[in-house]
Coordinates of C-alpha atoms and ligand atoms in Angstrom, one line a residue:
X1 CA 53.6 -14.9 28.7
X2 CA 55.0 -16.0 25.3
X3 CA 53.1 -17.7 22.7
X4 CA 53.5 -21.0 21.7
X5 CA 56.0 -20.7 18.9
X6 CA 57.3 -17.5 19.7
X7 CA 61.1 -17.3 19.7
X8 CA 63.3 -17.6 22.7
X9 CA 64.8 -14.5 24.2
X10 CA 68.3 -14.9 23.3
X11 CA 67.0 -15.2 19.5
X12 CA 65.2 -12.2 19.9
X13 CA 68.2 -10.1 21.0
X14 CA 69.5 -11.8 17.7
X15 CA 66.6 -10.8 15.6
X16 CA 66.3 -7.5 17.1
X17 CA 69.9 -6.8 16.0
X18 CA 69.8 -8.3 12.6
X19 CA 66.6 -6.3 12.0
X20 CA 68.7 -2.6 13.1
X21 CA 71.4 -3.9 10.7
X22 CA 68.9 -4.5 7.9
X23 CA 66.9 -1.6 8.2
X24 CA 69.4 1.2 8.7
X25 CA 71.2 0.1 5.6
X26 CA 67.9 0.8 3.9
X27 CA 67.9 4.2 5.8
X28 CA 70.7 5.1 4.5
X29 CA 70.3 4.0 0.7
X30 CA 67.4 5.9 0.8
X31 CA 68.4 9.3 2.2
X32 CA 71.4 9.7 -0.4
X33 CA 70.9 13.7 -0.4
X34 CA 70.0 14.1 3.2
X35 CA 73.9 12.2 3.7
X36 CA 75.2 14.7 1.4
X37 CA 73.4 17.4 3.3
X38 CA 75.0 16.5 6.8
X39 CA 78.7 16.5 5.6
X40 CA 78.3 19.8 4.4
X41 CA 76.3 20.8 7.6
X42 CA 79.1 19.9 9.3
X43 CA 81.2 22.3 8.3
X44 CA 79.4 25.4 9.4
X45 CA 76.9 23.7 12.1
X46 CA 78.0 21.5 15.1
X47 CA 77.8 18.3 14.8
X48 CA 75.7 19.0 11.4
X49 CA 72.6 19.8 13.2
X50 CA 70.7 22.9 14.9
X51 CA 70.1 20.7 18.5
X52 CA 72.0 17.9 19.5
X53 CA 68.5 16.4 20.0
X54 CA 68.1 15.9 16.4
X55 CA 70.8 13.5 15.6
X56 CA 69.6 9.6 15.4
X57 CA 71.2 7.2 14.4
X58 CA 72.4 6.0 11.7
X59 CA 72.0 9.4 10.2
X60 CA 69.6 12.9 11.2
X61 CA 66.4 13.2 8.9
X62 CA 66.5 16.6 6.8
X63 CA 63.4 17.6 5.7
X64 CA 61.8 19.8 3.3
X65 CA 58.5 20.3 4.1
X66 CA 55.0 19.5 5.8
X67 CA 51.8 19.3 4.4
X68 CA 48.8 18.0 6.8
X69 CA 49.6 15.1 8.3
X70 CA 52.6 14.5 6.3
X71 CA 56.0 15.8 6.3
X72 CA 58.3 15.4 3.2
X73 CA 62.2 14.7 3.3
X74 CA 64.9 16.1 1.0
X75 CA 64.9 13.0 -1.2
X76 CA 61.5 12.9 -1.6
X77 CA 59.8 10.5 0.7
X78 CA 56.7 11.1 2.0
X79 CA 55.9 10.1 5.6
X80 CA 53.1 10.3 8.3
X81 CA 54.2 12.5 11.0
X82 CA 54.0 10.9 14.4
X83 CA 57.2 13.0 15.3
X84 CA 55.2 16.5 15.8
X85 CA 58.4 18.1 16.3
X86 CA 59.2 16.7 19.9
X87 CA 55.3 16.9 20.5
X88 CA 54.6 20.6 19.5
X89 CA 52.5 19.9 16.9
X90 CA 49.1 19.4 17.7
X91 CA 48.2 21.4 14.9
X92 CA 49.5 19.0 12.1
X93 CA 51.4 21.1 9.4
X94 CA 50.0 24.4 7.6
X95 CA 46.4 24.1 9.2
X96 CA 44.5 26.6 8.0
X97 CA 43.7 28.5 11.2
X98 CA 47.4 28.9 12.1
X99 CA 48.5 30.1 8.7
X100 CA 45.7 32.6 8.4
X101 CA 46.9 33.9 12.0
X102 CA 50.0 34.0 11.0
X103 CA 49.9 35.4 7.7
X104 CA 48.0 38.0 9.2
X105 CA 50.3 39.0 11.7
X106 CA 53.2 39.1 9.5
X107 CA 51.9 41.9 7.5
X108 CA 50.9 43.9 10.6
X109 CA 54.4 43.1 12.0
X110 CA 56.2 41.0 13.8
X111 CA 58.0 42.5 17.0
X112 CA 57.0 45.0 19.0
X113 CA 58.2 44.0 22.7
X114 CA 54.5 46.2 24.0
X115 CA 51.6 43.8 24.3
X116 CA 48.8 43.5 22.0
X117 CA 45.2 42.2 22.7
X118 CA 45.6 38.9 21.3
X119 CA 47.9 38.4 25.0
X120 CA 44.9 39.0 26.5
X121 CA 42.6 36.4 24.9
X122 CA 44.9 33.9 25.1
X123 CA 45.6 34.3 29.1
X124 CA 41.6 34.7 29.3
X125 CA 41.4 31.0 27.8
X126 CA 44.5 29.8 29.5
X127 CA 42.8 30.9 32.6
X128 CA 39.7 28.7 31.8
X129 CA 41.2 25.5 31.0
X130 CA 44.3 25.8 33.7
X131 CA 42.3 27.0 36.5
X132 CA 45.4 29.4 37.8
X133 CA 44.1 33.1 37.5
X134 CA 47.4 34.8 35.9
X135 CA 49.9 34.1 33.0
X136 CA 52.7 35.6 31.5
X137 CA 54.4 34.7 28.3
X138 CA 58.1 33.5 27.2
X139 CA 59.7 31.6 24.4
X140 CA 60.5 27.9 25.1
X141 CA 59.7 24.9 27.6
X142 CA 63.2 25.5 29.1
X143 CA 62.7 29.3 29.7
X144 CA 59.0 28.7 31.4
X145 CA 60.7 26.3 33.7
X146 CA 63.6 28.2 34.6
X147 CA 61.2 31.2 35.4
X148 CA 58.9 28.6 37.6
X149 CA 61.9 27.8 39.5
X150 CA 62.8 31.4 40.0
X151 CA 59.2 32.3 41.3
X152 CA 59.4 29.4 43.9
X153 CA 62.5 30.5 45.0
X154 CA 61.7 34.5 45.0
X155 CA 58.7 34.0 47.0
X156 CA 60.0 31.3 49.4
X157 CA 63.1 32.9 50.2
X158 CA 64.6 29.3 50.1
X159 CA 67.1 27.7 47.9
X160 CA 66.5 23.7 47.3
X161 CA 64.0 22.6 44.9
X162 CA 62.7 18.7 44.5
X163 CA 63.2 17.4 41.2
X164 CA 61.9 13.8 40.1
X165 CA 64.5 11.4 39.1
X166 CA 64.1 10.9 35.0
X167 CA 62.3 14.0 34.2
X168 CA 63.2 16.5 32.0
X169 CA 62.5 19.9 32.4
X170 CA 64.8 21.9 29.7
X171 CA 68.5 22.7 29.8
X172 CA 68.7 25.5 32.3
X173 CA 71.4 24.6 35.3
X174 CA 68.7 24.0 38.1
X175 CA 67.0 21.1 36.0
X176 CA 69.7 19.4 34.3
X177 CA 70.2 17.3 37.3
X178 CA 69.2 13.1 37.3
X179 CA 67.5 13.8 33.9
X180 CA 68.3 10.1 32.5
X181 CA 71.3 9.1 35.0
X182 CA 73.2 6.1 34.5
X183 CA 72.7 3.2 36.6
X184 CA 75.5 4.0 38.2
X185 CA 75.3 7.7 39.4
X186 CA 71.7 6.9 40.3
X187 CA 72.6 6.3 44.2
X188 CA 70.0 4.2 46.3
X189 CA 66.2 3.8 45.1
X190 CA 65.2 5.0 49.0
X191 CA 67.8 7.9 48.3
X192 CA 68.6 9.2 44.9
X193 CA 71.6 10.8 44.2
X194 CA 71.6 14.3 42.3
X195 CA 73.6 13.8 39.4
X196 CA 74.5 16.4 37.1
X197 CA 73.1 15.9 33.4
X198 CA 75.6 17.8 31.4
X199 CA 78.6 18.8 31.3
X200 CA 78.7 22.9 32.2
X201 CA 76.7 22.6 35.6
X202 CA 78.1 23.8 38.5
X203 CA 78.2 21.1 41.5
X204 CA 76.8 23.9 43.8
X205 CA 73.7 24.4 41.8
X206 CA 73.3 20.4 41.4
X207 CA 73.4 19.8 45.1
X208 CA 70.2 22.9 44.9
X209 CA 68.3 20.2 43.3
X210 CA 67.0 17.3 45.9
X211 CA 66.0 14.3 43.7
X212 CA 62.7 11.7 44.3
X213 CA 61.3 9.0 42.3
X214 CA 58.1 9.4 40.7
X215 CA 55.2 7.7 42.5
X216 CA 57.2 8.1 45.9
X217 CA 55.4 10.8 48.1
X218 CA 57.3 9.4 50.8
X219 CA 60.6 10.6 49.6
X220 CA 58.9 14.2 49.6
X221 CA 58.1 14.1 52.7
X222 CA 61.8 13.0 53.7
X223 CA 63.0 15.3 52.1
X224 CA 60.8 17.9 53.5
X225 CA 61.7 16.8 57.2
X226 CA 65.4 16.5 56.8
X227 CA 65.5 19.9 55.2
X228 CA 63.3 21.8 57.4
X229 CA 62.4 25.9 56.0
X230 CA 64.8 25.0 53.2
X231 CA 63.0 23.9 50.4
X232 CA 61.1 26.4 47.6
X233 CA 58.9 23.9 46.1
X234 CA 58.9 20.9 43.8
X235 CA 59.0 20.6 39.8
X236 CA 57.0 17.5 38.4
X237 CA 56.0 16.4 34.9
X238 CA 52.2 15.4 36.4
X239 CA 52.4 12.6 33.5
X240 CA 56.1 12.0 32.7
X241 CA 56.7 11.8 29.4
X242 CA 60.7 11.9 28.5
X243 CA 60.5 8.1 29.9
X244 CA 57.8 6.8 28.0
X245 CA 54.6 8.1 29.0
X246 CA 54.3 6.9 33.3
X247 CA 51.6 7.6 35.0
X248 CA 51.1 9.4 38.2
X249 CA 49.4 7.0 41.0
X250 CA 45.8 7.9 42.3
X251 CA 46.3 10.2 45.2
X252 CA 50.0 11.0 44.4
X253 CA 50.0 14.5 43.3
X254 CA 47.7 15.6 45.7
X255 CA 49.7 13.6 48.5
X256 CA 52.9 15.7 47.0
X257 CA 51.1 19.1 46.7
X258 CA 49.4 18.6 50.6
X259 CA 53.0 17.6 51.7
X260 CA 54.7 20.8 50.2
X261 CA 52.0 23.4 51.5
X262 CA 52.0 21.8 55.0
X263 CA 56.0 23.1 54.4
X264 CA 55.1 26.2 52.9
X265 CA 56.8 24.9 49.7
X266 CA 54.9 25.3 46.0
X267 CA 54.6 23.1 43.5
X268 CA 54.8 23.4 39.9
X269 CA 53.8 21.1 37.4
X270 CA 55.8 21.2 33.7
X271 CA 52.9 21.0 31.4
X272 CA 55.5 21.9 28.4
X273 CA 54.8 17.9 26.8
X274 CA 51.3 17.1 28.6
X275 CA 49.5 21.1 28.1
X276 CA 47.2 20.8 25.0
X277 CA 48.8 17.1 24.0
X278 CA 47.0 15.1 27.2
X279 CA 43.3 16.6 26.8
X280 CA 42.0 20.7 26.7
X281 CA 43.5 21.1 30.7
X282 CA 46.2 19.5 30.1
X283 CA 47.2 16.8 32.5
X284 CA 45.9 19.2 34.9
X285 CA 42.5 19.0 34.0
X286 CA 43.1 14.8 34.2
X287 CA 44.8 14.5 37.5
X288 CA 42.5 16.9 38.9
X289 CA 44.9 19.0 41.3
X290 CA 45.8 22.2 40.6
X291 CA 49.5 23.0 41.3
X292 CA 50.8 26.7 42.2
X293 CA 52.6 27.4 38.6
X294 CA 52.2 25.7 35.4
X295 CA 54.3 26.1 32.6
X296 CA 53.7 25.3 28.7
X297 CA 55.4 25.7 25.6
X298 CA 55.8 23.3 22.7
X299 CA 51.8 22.6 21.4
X300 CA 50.1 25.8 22.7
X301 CA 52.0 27.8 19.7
X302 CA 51.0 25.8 17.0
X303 CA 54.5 25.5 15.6
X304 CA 55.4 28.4 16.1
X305 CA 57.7 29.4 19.5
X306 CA 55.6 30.1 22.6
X307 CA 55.3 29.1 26.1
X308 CA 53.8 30.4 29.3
X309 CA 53.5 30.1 33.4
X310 CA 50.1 30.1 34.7
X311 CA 50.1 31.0 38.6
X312 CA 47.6 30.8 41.6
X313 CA 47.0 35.2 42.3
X314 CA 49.1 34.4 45.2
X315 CA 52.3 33.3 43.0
X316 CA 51.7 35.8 40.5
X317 CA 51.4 38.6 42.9
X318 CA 55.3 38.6 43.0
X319 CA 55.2 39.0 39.2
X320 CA 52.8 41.5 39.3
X321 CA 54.5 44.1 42.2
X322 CA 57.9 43.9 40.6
X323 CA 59.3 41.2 43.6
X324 CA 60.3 38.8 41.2
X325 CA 60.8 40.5 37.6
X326 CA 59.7 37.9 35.1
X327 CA 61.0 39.6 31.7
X328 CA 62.4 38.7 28.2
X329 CA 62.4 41.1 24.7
X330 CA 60.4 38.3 23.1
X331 CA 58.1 37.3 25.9
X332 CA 54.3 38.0 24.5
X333 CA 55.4 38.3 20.6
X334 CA 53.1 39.0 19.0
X335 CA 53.5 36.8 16.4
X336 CA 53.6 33.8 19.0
X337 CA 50.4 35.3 20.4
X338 CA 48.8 35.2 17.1
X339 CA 49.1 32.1 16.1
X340 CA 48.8 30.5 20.3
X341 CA 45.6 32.3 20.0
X342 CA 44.4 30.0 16.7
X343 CA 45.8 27.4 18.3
X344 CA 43.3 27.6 21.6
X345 CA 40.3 29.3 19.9
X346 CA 40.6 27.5 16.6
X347 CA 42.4 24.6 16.7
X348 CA 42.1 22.7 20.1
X349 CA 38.3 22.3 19.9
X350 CA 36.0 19.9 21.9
X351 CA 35.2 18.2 18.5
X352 CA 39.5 18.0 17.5
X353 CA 40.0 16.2 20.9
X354 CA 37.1 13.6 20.0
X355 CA 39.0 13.2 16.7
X356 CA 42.0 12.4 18.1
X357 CA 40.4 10.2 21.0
X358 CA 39.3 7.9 18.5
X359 CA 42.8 8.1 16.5
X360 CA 44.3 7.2 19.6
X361 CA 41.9 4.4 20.9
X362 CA 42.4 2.7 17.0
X363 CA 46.1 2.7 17.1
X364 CA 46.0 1.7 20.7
X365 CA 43.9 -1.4 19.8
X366 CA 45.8 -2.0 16.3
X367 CA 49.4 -2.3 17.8
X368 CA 47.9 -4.0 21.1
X369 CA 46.3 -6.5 18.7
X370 CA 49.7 -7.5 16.8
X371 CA 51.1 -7.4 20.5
X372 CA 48.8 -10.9 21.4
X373 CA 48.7 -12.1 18.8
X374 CA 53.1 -12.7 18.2
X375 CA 52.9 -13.0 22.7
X376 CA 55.2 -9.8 23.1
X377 CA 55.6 -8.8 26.5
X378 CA 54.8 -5.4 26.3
X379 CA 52.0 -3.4 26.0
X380 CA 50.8 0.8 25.1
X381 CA 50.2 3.5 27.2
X382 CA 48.0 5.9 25.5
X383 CA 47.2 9.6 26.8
X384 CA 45.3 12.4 24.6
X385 CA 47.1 12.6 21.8
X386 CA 50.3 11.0 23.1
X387 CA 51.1 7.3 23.0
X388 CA 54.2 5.1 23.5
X389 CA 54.3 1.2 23.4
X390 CA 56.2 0.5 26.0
X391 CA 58.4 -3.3 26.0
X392 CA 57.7 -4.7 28.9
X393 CA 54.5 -6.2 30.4
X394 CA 54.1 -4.3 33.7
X395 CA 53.4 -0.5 34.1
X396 CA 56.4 1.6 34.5
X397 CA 55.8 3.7 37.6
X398 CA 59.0 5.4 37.9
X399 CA 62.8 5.9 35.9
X400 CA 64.3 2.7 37.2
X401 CA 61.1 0.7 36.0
X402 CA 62.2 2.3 32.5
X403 CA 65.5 2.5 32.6
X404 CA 65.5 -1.7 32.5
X405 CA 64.3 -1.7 29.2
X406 CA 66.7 -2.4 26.2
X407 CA 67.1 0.6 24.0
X408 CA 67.2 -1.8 20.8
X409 CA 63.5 -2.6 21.0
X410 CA 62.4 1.2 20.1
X411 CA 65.5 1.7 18.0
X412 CA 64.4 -1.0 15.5
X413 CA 60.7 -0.5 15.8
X414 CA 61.7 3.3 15.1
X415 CA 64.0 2.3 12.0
X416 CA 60.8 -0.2 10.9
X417 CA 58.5 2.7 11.1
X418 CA 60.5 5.3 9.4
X419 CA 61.9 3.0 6.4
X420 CA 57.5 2.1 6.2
X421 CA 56.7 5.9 5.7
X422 CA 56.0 6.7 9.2
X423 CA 58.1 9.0 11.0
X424 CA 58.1 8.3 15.1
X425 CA 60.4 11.1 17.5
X426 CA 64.7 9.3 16.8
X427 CA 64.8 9.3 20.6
X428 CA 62.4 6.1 20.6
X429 CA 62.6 5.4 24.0
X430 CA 62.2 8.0 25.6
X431 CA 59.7 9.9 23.4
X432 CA 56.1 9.0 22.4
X433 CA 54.0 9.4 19.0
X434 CA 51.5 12.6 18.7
X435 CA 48.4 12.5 16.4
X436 CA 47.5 16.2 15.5
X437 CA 44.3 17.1 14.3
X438 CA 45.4 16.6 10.8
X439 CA 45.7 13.2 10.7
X440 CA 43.1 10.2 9.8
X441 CA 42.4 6.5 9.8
X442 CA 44.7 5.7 6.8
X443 CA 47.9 7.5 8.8
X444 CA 46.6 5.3 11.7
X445 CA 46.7 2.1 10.1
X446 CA 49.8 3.1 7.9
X447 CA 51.6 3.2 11.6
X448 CA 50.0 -0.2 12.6
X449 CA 51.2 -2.0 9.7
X450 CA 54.8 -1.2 10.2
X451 CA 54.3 -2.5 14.2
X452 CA 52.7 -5.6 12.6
X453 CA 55.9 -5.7 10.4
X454 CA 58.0 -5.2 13.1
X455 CA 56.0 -7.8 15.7
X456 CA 56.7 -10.3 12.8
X457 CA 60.5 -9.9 12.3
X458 CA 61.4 -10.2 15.8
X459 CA 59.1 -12.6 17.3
X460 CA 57.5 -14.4 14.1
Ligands
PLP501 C1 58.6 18.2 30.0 C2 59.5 19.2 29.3 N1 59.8 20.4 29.9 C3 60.6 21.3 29.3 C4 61.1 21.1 28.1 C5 62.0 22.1 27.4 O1 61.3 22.7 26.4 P1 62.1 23.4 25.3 O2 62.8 22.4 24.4 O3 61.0 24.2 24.5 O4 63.1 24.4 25.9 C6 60.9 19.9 27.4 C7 61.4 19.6 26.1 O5 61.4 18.5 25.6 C8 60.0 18.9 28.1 O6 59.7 17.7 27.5

């Protein structure tokens, strides 16, 4: 479906690569101090940086500081943050509600490893939105996750958990398996192979975790029969959203939740992306099925470190009686549950979802607009706050769908963005833009500039 004029597609693999030439030399003349900053980083951090995740290419981005909608590098540029720090911040930078928490809390201190009442208000209102009676609290995604997996296994008794092929869950052992496998590790489409996603895990715990596509409740159910009273329950991204943003089909989670009950399995959902980013439930409240555990981090804490795991009174009855002890010295700070408390009662308000809806639906339109009008096959795929243009003109319904798309597309579209003032997440593919409730029209149409420049290079 390419436009009369448009160029052929062995000139756009040109363009494409002439354009990531172009542009990262202008990266790098611009971020002279930030290259200074990483060869002295390297001699007292790894690899110059504090998570391996924040290395791009051709250099990391150090920053200074955020304001709003904006965040400030150390030489000075100003961009629009679509980044949100890996999608935890919903709350834009400094807003007003957090800092006031915050500020609050500091003086009143910050540690005391007893709960405080603000733990209370903020399960009450997870409780609301969630549907799933109790919570408890912990630090990160990865941590929430690893205690999900835990509960499932504690209560079942059983050891194999069903992971989805291409989603990522954190780095603990029992989820780093067929995160974002290779082609050639990926085994058959009708039977994935568990491949481990790191060097460090143990084959024994890899072969724990059962893969499935996403969109494939038949492969559930396969694996279900062929492991009869053996498997603990299933943990799925209900929107994934480390492969672009792919949606779940109608009827599949429910399909997938049925199939595990009717196998006395559970099934968690890893809300750590989707919780407040998707809509006020989550995906939860946009999928309409109600798992047995949900887990959260990133967004609920406003920028600062918080997660929890929301379960049905049945889950969390283990929790509660001391079967399964869910602990950590941090686990309810309550300087986390200060500022997760603004977040939810002050921040995450009927009226800032509208305000982002319409943020959303202009640069949906925007970019879609400069999409038809240069004949791109590709196309956005837009959720809450969350967005991603995906390059290529079907739906991906599933890792293999995505893993077909060239990396350079996002790579130079990211490189276009950034060297324009706008700063998308490095890991382009993969990752998606967030709007916070900071941001306005002008950050919008800052971001859909840049794709017109972008559209415009490579296919004008
Ligand atoms: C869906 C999902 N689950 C879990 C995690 C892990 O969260 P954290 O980095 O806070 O450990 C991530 C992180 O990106 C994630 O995207």
């Amino acid at each position: 479906m390419v436009s009369v004029g448009a160029p052929a597609a062995d000139d756009v693999w040109g363009r494409l690569d002439g354009v990531i030439a172009e542009q990262e030399d202008v990266f790098l003349k611009r971020q002279r101090r930030a290259g200074a900053l990483l060869e002295r980083a390297k001699q007292s951090l790894a690899g110059g940086v504090t998570s391996s995740w924040q290395i791009s290419r051709p250099q990391a981005v150090w920053l200074s500081h955020g304001a709003g909608s904006k965040i400030y590098d150390v030489d000075g540029t100003e961009y629009v943050d679509l980044h949100g720090g890996y999608g935890a911040g919903l709350a834009g930078h400094a807003h007003p509600a957090v800092v006031t928490a915050v500020r609050r809390q500091v003086g009143r201190g910050t540690h005391f490893a007893q709960p405080t009442e603000a733990a209370i208000e903020v399960a009450e209102e997870l409780a609301a939105r969630f549907g799933l009676p109790l919570w408890r609290y912990c630090n990160s995604g990865t941590e929430a996750t690893m205690d999900a997996v835990h509960l499932m296994r504690a209560i079942t008794g059983r050891d194999l958990i069903i992971k989805v092929e291409g989603c990522y869950h954190g780095h603990h052992d029992s989820v780093q398996v067929s995160v974002a496998p290779d082609a050639e590790d990926m085994g058959p489409p009708e039977r994935p192979a568990s491949a481990a996603s790191s060097a460090g895990i143990p084959e024994a715990i890899v072969g724990l975790t059962r893969i499935v596509g996403f969109n494939d409740a038949a492969a559930v159910a396969r694996v279900l029969e062929e492991f009869p009273g053996q498997v603990a329950g299933m943990i799925v991204e209900p929107i994934m959203m480390n492969a672009g943003i792919v949606r779940p089909d109608d009827g599949y989670l429910a399909t997938v939740k049925d199939l595990l009950h009717r196998h006395q399995a559970l099934l968690t959902f890893d809300e750590v992306k989707t919780g407040l980013t998707a809509g006020p439930s989550g995906a939860t409240g946009i999928v309409g099925v109600t798992p047995d555990i949900i887990c959260l981090a990133k967004a609920i804490g406003g920028g600062v470190a918080s997660a929890a795991v929301g379960g049905t009174a049945e889950v969390m009855a283990h929790v509660a009686d001391g079967r399964y002890e869910m602990v950590g010295t941090f686990n309810g700070n309550p300087l986390a549950m200060a500022a997760t408390r603004a977040m939810l009662l002050e921040v995450a308000t009927p009226e800032a979802y509208e305000h982002i809806g319409r943020l959303s639906a202009r640069a949906e339109q925007g970019v879609e607009c400069h999409l038809a009008a240069a004949g791109v096959p590709a196309h956005v795929v837009a959720v809450g706050a969350k967005g991603c243009v995906t390059f290529r003109a079907d739906p991906v319904r599933c890792y293999r769908d995505f893993l077909a798309i060239d990396d350079r597309y996002n790579h130079a579209h990211w490189l276009v963005q950034h060297n324009g003032g706008v700063f998308l997440p490095p890991w382009g593919k993969t990752e998606q833009w967030l709007i916070s409730v900071q941001h306005d029209e002008a950050d919008i149409d800052r971001f859909v500039e840049n794709f017109a420049k972008f559209t415009a290079a490579v296919w004008g």
